[in-house]
Structures are given as C-alpha cells and as structure tokens.
Amino acid sequence: MPKAAKRATNRRQTPGRLSELKKGAGAFAAFRPAREVLKIVTAVPTCFAQFDHATRVNGLPIERFTLLHGPSNEGKTLFAIGLIGSFLESGHMAMLVDAERTTPITWVEEMIGEKNAKSDRFVAMRPQTYEDTVAAVRNFCKALKAERDAGRVHKDTSALIVVDSIRKLVPKGLFDKLASEVKAKDLNGLDGMGGRGAMIKASLNSQWLDELIPLLEETRTAMVVIARETDDGEATKWEKLAGTDYKVGGGKALYYDSSMVLRVERANYVQEVFGDGEKKSSKVYGERHRVTVTKTKVAGREVKQTTCYFHTSNGVLYGLGFDPGRDLLELGERFGVVGRSGSWYSFGDVKIGNGAHAAAAKLHEDVELRNALDRAVRGAFMVQEPTEHDADGVIE
C-alpha cells in the first residue's frame, strides 16, 4: 500500500482507537478532553466603556495577570482605582497593595464613591517588604477560596488585586546586602547598584508569578500590577518615532507571563476656549487619558495595539471623579447609537445637550439616561459568550 494511503487509513482509525483506550483503567483514562480543561475567558465589566470594548471580552478578565505601565503621573493609579470601584460596584472584592504609599482614602472616595471606599469587601495594605506582599496576596486568595467553599461568599464572587507599584517592593535584606558592597557616596537606589538589585528583583518576580498565576485561576481572581517606565537611552530613532523609547521595570517575566499589557498615559485636557486674539482664554474641565492594549491573550490578534480613552472631571463643570458620560458620547457616536446634528447630541428621541460639555453634564445629572445609553452602547460590543457573570458583571 502507498505511504499516503497508509497514513490516511491511520487517521481514520485513530479516533476510534482513542475512544476505546479511554474506557476502563487504560493509560488514557486519566486524561480529560481539552474543552473541559481550557476555559472560556470570563470578564467583569468596568466603568470604562471604551476599555471594555477594546478588550473584546467586555471587561477586565479574571483568573488572569495584567501588567499596567505608563509615564509618571499620567493616570496609572487612577485607572487602577477605577477598576477596583467597578469590581466593588458589581458585588465582588478588591485588595489594594499601596507600595508607593501615596494613595489617600479621600481621593479614593472621590473617584469610586464613599460607599465603595468604605465597603468591607475592600481591603488595603502598605507593605514593608517584597515578601510581605507575596504573603498577603497568597493569604488573600486562599482566604477567598476558603470562604467560598464554606458558603459564606457567593460561588461566583471574583476579586481584584492591584499592586501599586512593583518598583517599590524591595526584598527583605536586599538593600543592606548591596549597600555593604559599595561606598555610601555611590548609592543611587537599588537599580543604580550595577543593576544587581534590579536583577534580583526580576528573578523574584519570575518565581512569584510561577506560583501566582495558578493561584489566580483557582480562586477566580484578577491581578493588576503597575510598573514604572524609564527612558531608554539606547532607543533607535524609529523607536522614538513610534513612541516606544522606554523601558518597563520589574523584569521580562512580568511581560511574558501577563495575559494583557496596558499602557496608560494622558492624551490631552478637556477644555473650552473662549474669545480669540489677546482676549482668548480657556477653562479646563478635566483630563482625557489614553489606554493602549499592547499585548493580549484574551482576544484575537486584531485587538493588539487597540487604543481607547477614559475621562476624568476636575470639579469645575460638576463633581470630581471619573466622567463616564464623555466615554459613552465618544463611543456612542462611533457606533451610531448617539446622533449628532450640528453641535446637538441626541440618543433616540432624547436630546442630550448642545455641545459636548453640556451633553456630558446632562449625562452626569441624569443617571437613568446614562445607564440607558450605557446598555445601548454595550449592546453593540463584540462580546465573547458565554460569560459566567451576568451581562453587567453583577452577582445576584
């Protein structure tokens, strides 16, 4: 028999042979079908409608590790606080590891609301060492699983852990060990000690992730780690033109082991200009931040380098905090859900406002209208189904 015909015959016989081998106590009996092992991506919707659309899974994926980085003071912590608020609003749990020691509770209350900030489902810590953080994250996940198994926590409860930031987590005894090897005048921080401090921390991160990622899957937890960016002095002119002339601290394992990598930066200010010439003036109402999905393993390849935006209010037009109304106006107009005639914005038969600022103010005041627009906009998403949570990510 020709070789090609023989191979074809073997292919036809293989399914029957495997099904027979799996019966009884054969060697293949212990193996499970791939559809039982490989899970569908499950996500919790966030308060950032544009981000949820950009991920193509309608939210932040749970049981996954996400790396968040960006320039200093341009919205990384702000975005992470919004994710925490979204989990709490949906009935889930959240933990903030404030290694930077710069996040005041008053600011958190302004961004996600006093009710969420004071919820007993929201815990925080300010670790002394790297080891303190690893132990706290491990204990938090194990405690959540134990409470769920005991029936004291809803079986669909998820959790979010935010580490802000990995740069500030110093391993116990590392500084003293390295400092003893150099002169005091040469100390410029751990990363300045010939790079040895950074290498040790990167190695520890790699070991931690080996334990962490299976633990996240077992306990239905999402983890977001914030990493600091530094300028790359060796960047080529093409990297500078592409805006990739930076380095992300924490070691390569953070990037390789992450299911998503997000870059957050300030895009521009939300402002209104009055007059012209010498009488020209402007009023700033808030900020517009850009979120770029630079890597993803939860959606198709076309999602890579997807850009979305979220807005914040500085309290001039209305209260301090996130500005979901502007997010929805931008996305709704793109989808055709929001109509625009001249400067007037409309949703169905309802006129929202004359101009973006007036429309955003209307959506801020009219929560029912904003929620209706949010449902209409999300109805146009490409959502991966089924999800384990309901359409709004809320636990009933």
XYZ file of C-alpha atoms in Angstrom:
396
model
C 0.000 0.000 0.000
C 1.372 3.505 -0.829
C 2.577 5.538 2.153
C -0.019 8.289 1.649
C -2.878 5.789 1.681
C -1.486 4.142 4.803
C -1.321 7.456 6.684
C -4.899 8.281 5.712
C -6.064 4.893 6.990
C -4.342 5.537 10.349
C -6.031 8.918 10.652
C -9.437 7.382 10.155
C -8.775 4.715 12.742
C -7.230 6.979 15.437
C -10.481 8.464 16.885
C -11.937 5.004 17.360
C -8.756 3.715 18.946
C -8.529 6.619 21.423
C -12.147 6.271 22.472
C -11.528 2.602 23.185
C -8.297 3.316 25.064
C -10.055 5.825 27.376
C -12.502 3.187 28.571
C -11.801 1.233 31.698
C -8.495 1.672 33.500
C -6.317 2.214 30.433
C -3.416 4.647 30.319
C -5.589 7.304 28.624
C -8.394 7.109 31.205
C -6.896 9.863 33.367
C -6.798 12.428 30.550
C -9.621 14.957 30.215
C -10.954 16.448 26.963
C -9.463 19.831 26.094
C -12.879 21.552 26.276
C -13.060 20.621 29.980
C -9.567 21.911 30.749
C -9.198 25.059 28.638
C -11.629 27.684 29.928
C -13.599 30.418 28.226
C -12.368 33.890 29.158
C -14.565 35.450 31.841
C -14.504 39.205 32.458
C -16.054 41.689 34.877
C -17.342 44.847 33.110
C -15.763 48.089 34.306
C -16.833 51.717 34.497
C -14.707 52.383 31.397
C -16.977 51.555 28.448
C -14.301 52.210 25.855
C -11.843 49.919 27.626
C -14.409 47.124 27.851
C -14.957 47.380 24.107
C -11.208 47.439 23.397
C -10.603 44.169 25.286
C -13.295 42.380 23.195
C -14.353 40.443 26.300
C -16.461 43.264 27.777
C -14.307 43.996 30.794
C -11.229 43.043 32.788
C -10.570 39.279 32.553
C -10.460 37.351 35.825
C -8.150 34.420 36.602
C -5.523 36.416 34.735
C -2.489 38.598 35.372
C -2.443 42.067 33.782
C 0.556 44.398 33.562
C -0.165 48.128 33.633
C 2.532 50.673 32.863
C 2.935 54.244 31.665
C 4.730 57.560 32.251
C 4.874 59.015 35.743
C 1.806 60.930 36.974
C -0.339 60.297 33.877
C -3.135 58.075 35.137
C -1.898 54.571 36.039
C -3.134 54.589 39.637
C -6.236 56.488 38.550
C -7.173 53.745 36.094
C -6.467 51.006 38.652
C -8.701 52.721 41.242
C -11.473 52.780 38.635
C -11.086 49.029 38.132
C -11.336 48.498 41.895
C -14.519 50.578 42.024
C -16.017 48.553 39.180
C -15.424 45.248 40.981
C -16.891 46.591 44.234
C -19.935 48.051 42.451
C -20.655 44.630 40.942
C -20.536 42.868 44.300
C -17.025 41.457 44.036
C -13.984 42.008 46.281
C -10.821 44.075 45.916
C -7.428 44.484 47.533
C -5.031 47.419 47.051
C -1.325 46.997 47.780
C -0.185 50.610 48.138
C 3.568 50.107 47.956
C 4.010 53.708 46.750
C 2.354 54.918 49.998
C 0.814 57.872 48.152
C -2.901 56.980 47.855
C -5.135 58.829 50.368
C -8.566 57.430 51.226
C -10.199 60.797 50.470
C -9.002 60.595 46.875
C -10.289 57.018 46.554
C -13.682 58.130 47.913
C -13.856 60.923 45.318
C -13.094 58.551 42.447
C -15.215 55.484 43.296
C -17.659 56.846 45.865
C -17.739 56.758 49.650
C -19.940 53.644 49.724
C -17.439 51.568 47.753
C -14.404 53.006 49.515
C -15.835 52.075 52.923
C -17.090 48.651 51.854
C -15.962 45.712 53.970
C -15.198 43.947 50.667
C -12.355 46.417 50.035
C -9.069 45.910 51.898
C -5.682 47.559 51.562
C -2.144 47.238 52.846
C 1.106 49.179 52.792
C 3.825 46.516 52.774
C 7.266 46.907 54.281
C 8.977 44.373 52.021
C 8.520 42.338 48.863
C 7.975 39.216 50.934
C 5.123 40.916 52.848
C 3.283 41.499 49.573
C 3.758 37.944 48.306
C 2.459 36.522 51.592
C -0.514 38.926 51.684
C -1.588 38.126 48.118
C -1.281 34.389 48.782
C -3.283 34.623 52.015
C -5.977 36.813 50.420
C -6.554 34.296 47.619
C -6.605 31.327 49.978
C -8.991 33.100 52.374
C -11.361 33.916 49.495
C -11.384 30.293 48.357
C -11.967 29.036 51.918
C -14.894 31.438 52.461
C -16.408 30.458 49.102
C -16.046 26.734 49.837
C -17.691 27.274 53.229
C -20.658 29.023 51.577
C -20.065 32.357 53.306
C -19.157 34.018 49.978
C -21.202 33.697 46.775
C -19.836 30.987 44.492
C -19.442 33.446 41.582
C -17.571 36.049 43.624
C -14.407 37.262 41.949
C -11.682 39.514 43.299
C -9.231 42.102 42.026
C -5.763 42.672 43.461
C -3.880 45.843 42.473
C -0.180 46.229 43.274
C 0.973 49.855 43.026
C 3.755 49.559 42.155
C 6.200 46.680 41.675
C 9.134 49.121 41.630
C 8.681 49.944 45.313
C 8.666 46.362 46.556
C 12.167 45.809 47.960
C 13.140 42.251 49.027
C 13.993 41.888 52.691
C 17.658 42.426 53.381
C 18.485 43.281 49.756
C 19.345 46.903 50.364
C 21.683 46.124 53.287
C 23.346 43.352 51.316
C 24.058 45.527 48.309
C 24.887 48.633 50.290
C 27.657 46.791 52.091
C 29.374 46.166 48.748
C 29.612 49.763 47.609
C 30.637 53.065 49.072
C 27.963 55.232 50.618
C 28.546 58.028 48.120
C 27.750 55.662 45.245
C 24.267 54.742 46.479
C 21.661 55.935 43.984
C 18.923 53.441 44.746
C 18.779 49.705 44.177
C 18.726 49.953 40.389
C 21.882 52.035 40.457
C 23.999 49.377 42.137
C 25.421 47.947 38.960
C 21.957 46.635 38.063
C 22.274 43.809 40.589
C 19.297 44.969 42.616
C 17.088 45.001 39.533
C 18.308 41.544 38.516
C 17.494 40.055 41.937
C 14.020 41.622 41.929
C 13.339 40.413 38.384
C 14.320 36.883 39.392
C 11.995 37.002 42.399
C 9.151 38.268 40.219
C 9.621 35.303 37.900
C 9.443 32.849 40.818
C 6.409 34.625 42.283
C 4.485 34.505 39.000
C 5.072 30.765 38.711
C 3.082 30.362 41.934
C 0.705 33.274 41.420
C -0.885 32.508 38.052
C -2.268 29.050 39.016
C -3.483 30.593 42.302
C -5.386 33.320 40.391
C -7.125 30.691 38.270
C -8.035 28.573 41.272
C -9.548 31.498 43.198
C -11.213 33.440 40.330
C -9.009 36.456 40.963
C -7.734 39.127 38.602
C -4.437 40.823 39.388
C -3.159 44.132 38.027
C 0.470 45.045 38.681
C 1.604 48.591 37.990
C 5.153 49.025 36.687
C 7.078 52.250 36.268
C 8.501 53.403 32.948
C 12.005 54.831 32.472
C 13.593 56.414 29.417
C 15.542 54.064 27.147
C 18.809 55.795 26.303
C 19.600 53.157 23.678
C 16.339 53.569 21.750
C 16.702 53.982 17.987
C 15.221 56.896 16.098
C 12.496 54.568 14.794
C 11.543 53.541 18.339
C 11.390 57.202 19.297
C 9.132 57.978 16.346
C 6.889 55.048 17.286
C 6.742 56.199 20.920
C 8.399 53.045 22.272
C 11.559 54.700 23.608
C 11.019 53.491 27.182
C 11.794 50.562 29.460
C 9.375 48.849 31.816
C 10.845 47.865 35.183
C 10.302 44.611 37.037
C 11.903 42.145 34.653
C 10.774 40.420 31.463
C 8.708 37.822 33.332
C 6.069 40.464 34.092
C 5.547 40.989 30.363
C 5.842 37.379 29.234
C 3.538 35.937 31.920
C 0.807 38.569 31.587
C -2.421 37.900 29.720
C -2.785 41.601 28.960
C -0.367 44.523 28.907
C -1.867 48.012 29.114
C -0.153 51.374 28.724
C -1.850 54.406 30.290
C -0.894 57.991 29.506
C -2.504 61.426 29.434
C -3.754 62.266 25.933
C -4.934 65.845 26.453
C -7.018 68.114 28.663
C -10.764 68.537 28.288
C -11.204 72.276 27.934
C -13.333 75.019 26.398
C -11.822 78.026 24.623
C -13.418 81.469 24.833
C -12.770 84.519 22.661
C -9.849 84.986 20.313
C -6.675 87.009 19.934
C -5.474 88.713 23.111
C -8.815 88.019 24.812
C -8.553 84.297 24.214
C -8.945 82.195 27.361
C -9.769 78.628 28.240
C -11.405 76.669 31.023
C -10.212 73.135 31.844
C -12.917 70.652 32.850
C -10.847 67.509 33.205
C -8.411 65.150 31.513
C -8.557 62.588 28.715
C -6.388 59.507 29.198
C -5.295 57.005 26.568
C -5.183 53.252 27.267
C -3.355 51.097 24.720
C -3.651 47.299 24.712
C -0.071 46.423 23.727
C -0.483 42.679 24.349
C -3.452 40.377 24.801
C -4.102 36.647 25.173
C -7.829 37.002 25.787
C -8.939 38.108 22.320
C -7.925 37.962 18.673
C -4.725 39.352 17.222
C -6.559 42.377 15.827
C -7.029 43.688 19.389
C -3.277 44.273 19.814
C -2.369 47.989 19.853
C -6.054 48.904 20.231
C -6.433 52.362 21.741
C -9.269 53.587 23.931
C -9.852 56.540 26.234
C -11.330 57.431 29.604
C -12.127 60.843 31.047
C -11.929 62.427 34.475
C -13.577 65.557 35.852
C -11.714 68.145 37.929
C -14.859 69.522 39.584
C -15.275 72.726 37.521
C -18.253 71.548 35.419
C -19.515 69.050 38.010
C -18.066 66.861 40.774
C -14.651 65.281 40.985
C -14.152 61.750 39.716
C -14.462 59.704 36.563
C -16.511 61.032 33.666
C -18.257 58.004 32.064
C -20.658 60.304 30.210
C -17.900 61.554 27.906
C -16.676 57.987 27.366
C -20.179 56.984 26.240
C -20.622 60.042 23.997
C -17.442 59.239 22.078
C -18.192 55.529 21.758
C -21.897 56.044 21.101
C -21.211 58.463 18.260
C -18.751 55.990 16.728
C -21.335 53.178 16.890
C -24.187 55.358 15.631
C -26.036 54.987 18.935
C -25.616 58.704 19.659
C -26.764 61.102 16.952
C -25.240 64.482 16.281
C -26.811 67.341 14.379
C -24.505 70.335 14.365
C -23.465 70.673 17.985
C -26.523 68.870 19.398
C -26.139 65.334 20.764
C -29.154 63.030 20.891
C -29.963 59.493 21.976
C -33.059 58.185 20.216
C -35.734 60.838 20.637
C -33.967 62.417 23.596
C -31.781 65.480 23.076
C -28.835 65.117 25.422
C -27.277 68.570 25.093
C -25.904 71.328 22.915
C -22.156 70.695 22.768
C -20.007 68.000 24.360
C -19.716 69.795 27.717
C -23.483 70.308 28.071
C -24.171 66.714 26.959
C -21.641 65.324 29.446
C -23.191 67.437 32.230
C -26.659 66.120 31.338
C -25.436 62.513 31.472
C -23.761 63.198 34.810
C -27.013 64.522 36.302
C -29.424 62.050 34.695
C -28.193 58.652 35.887
C -31.148 56.810 34.343
C -30.398 58.286 30.894
C -26.699 57.465 31.268
C -27.463 53.866 32.212
C -29.798 53.503 29.219
C -27.090 54.854 26.913
C -24.539 52.541 28.523
C -26.734 49.491 27.857
C -27.291 50.564 24.245
C -23.580 51.121 23.641
C -22.576 47.821 25.225
C -25.218 46.073 23.146
C -23.064 46.857 20.112
C -19.941 45.223 21.581
C -18.351 42.099 20.169
C -18.738 40.084 23.375
C -17.264 36.611 23.829
C -20.034 34.346 25.099
C -20.910 32.731 27.349
C -19.730 34.545 30.463
C -20.061 33.275 33.987
C -21.326 36.602 35.290
C -24.490 38.256 34.049
C -24.434 40.974 31.377
C -23.468 43.661 33.895
C -20.991 41.531 35.850
C -23.219 41.838 38.926
C -23.617 38.969 41.380
C -27.309 38.482 42.137
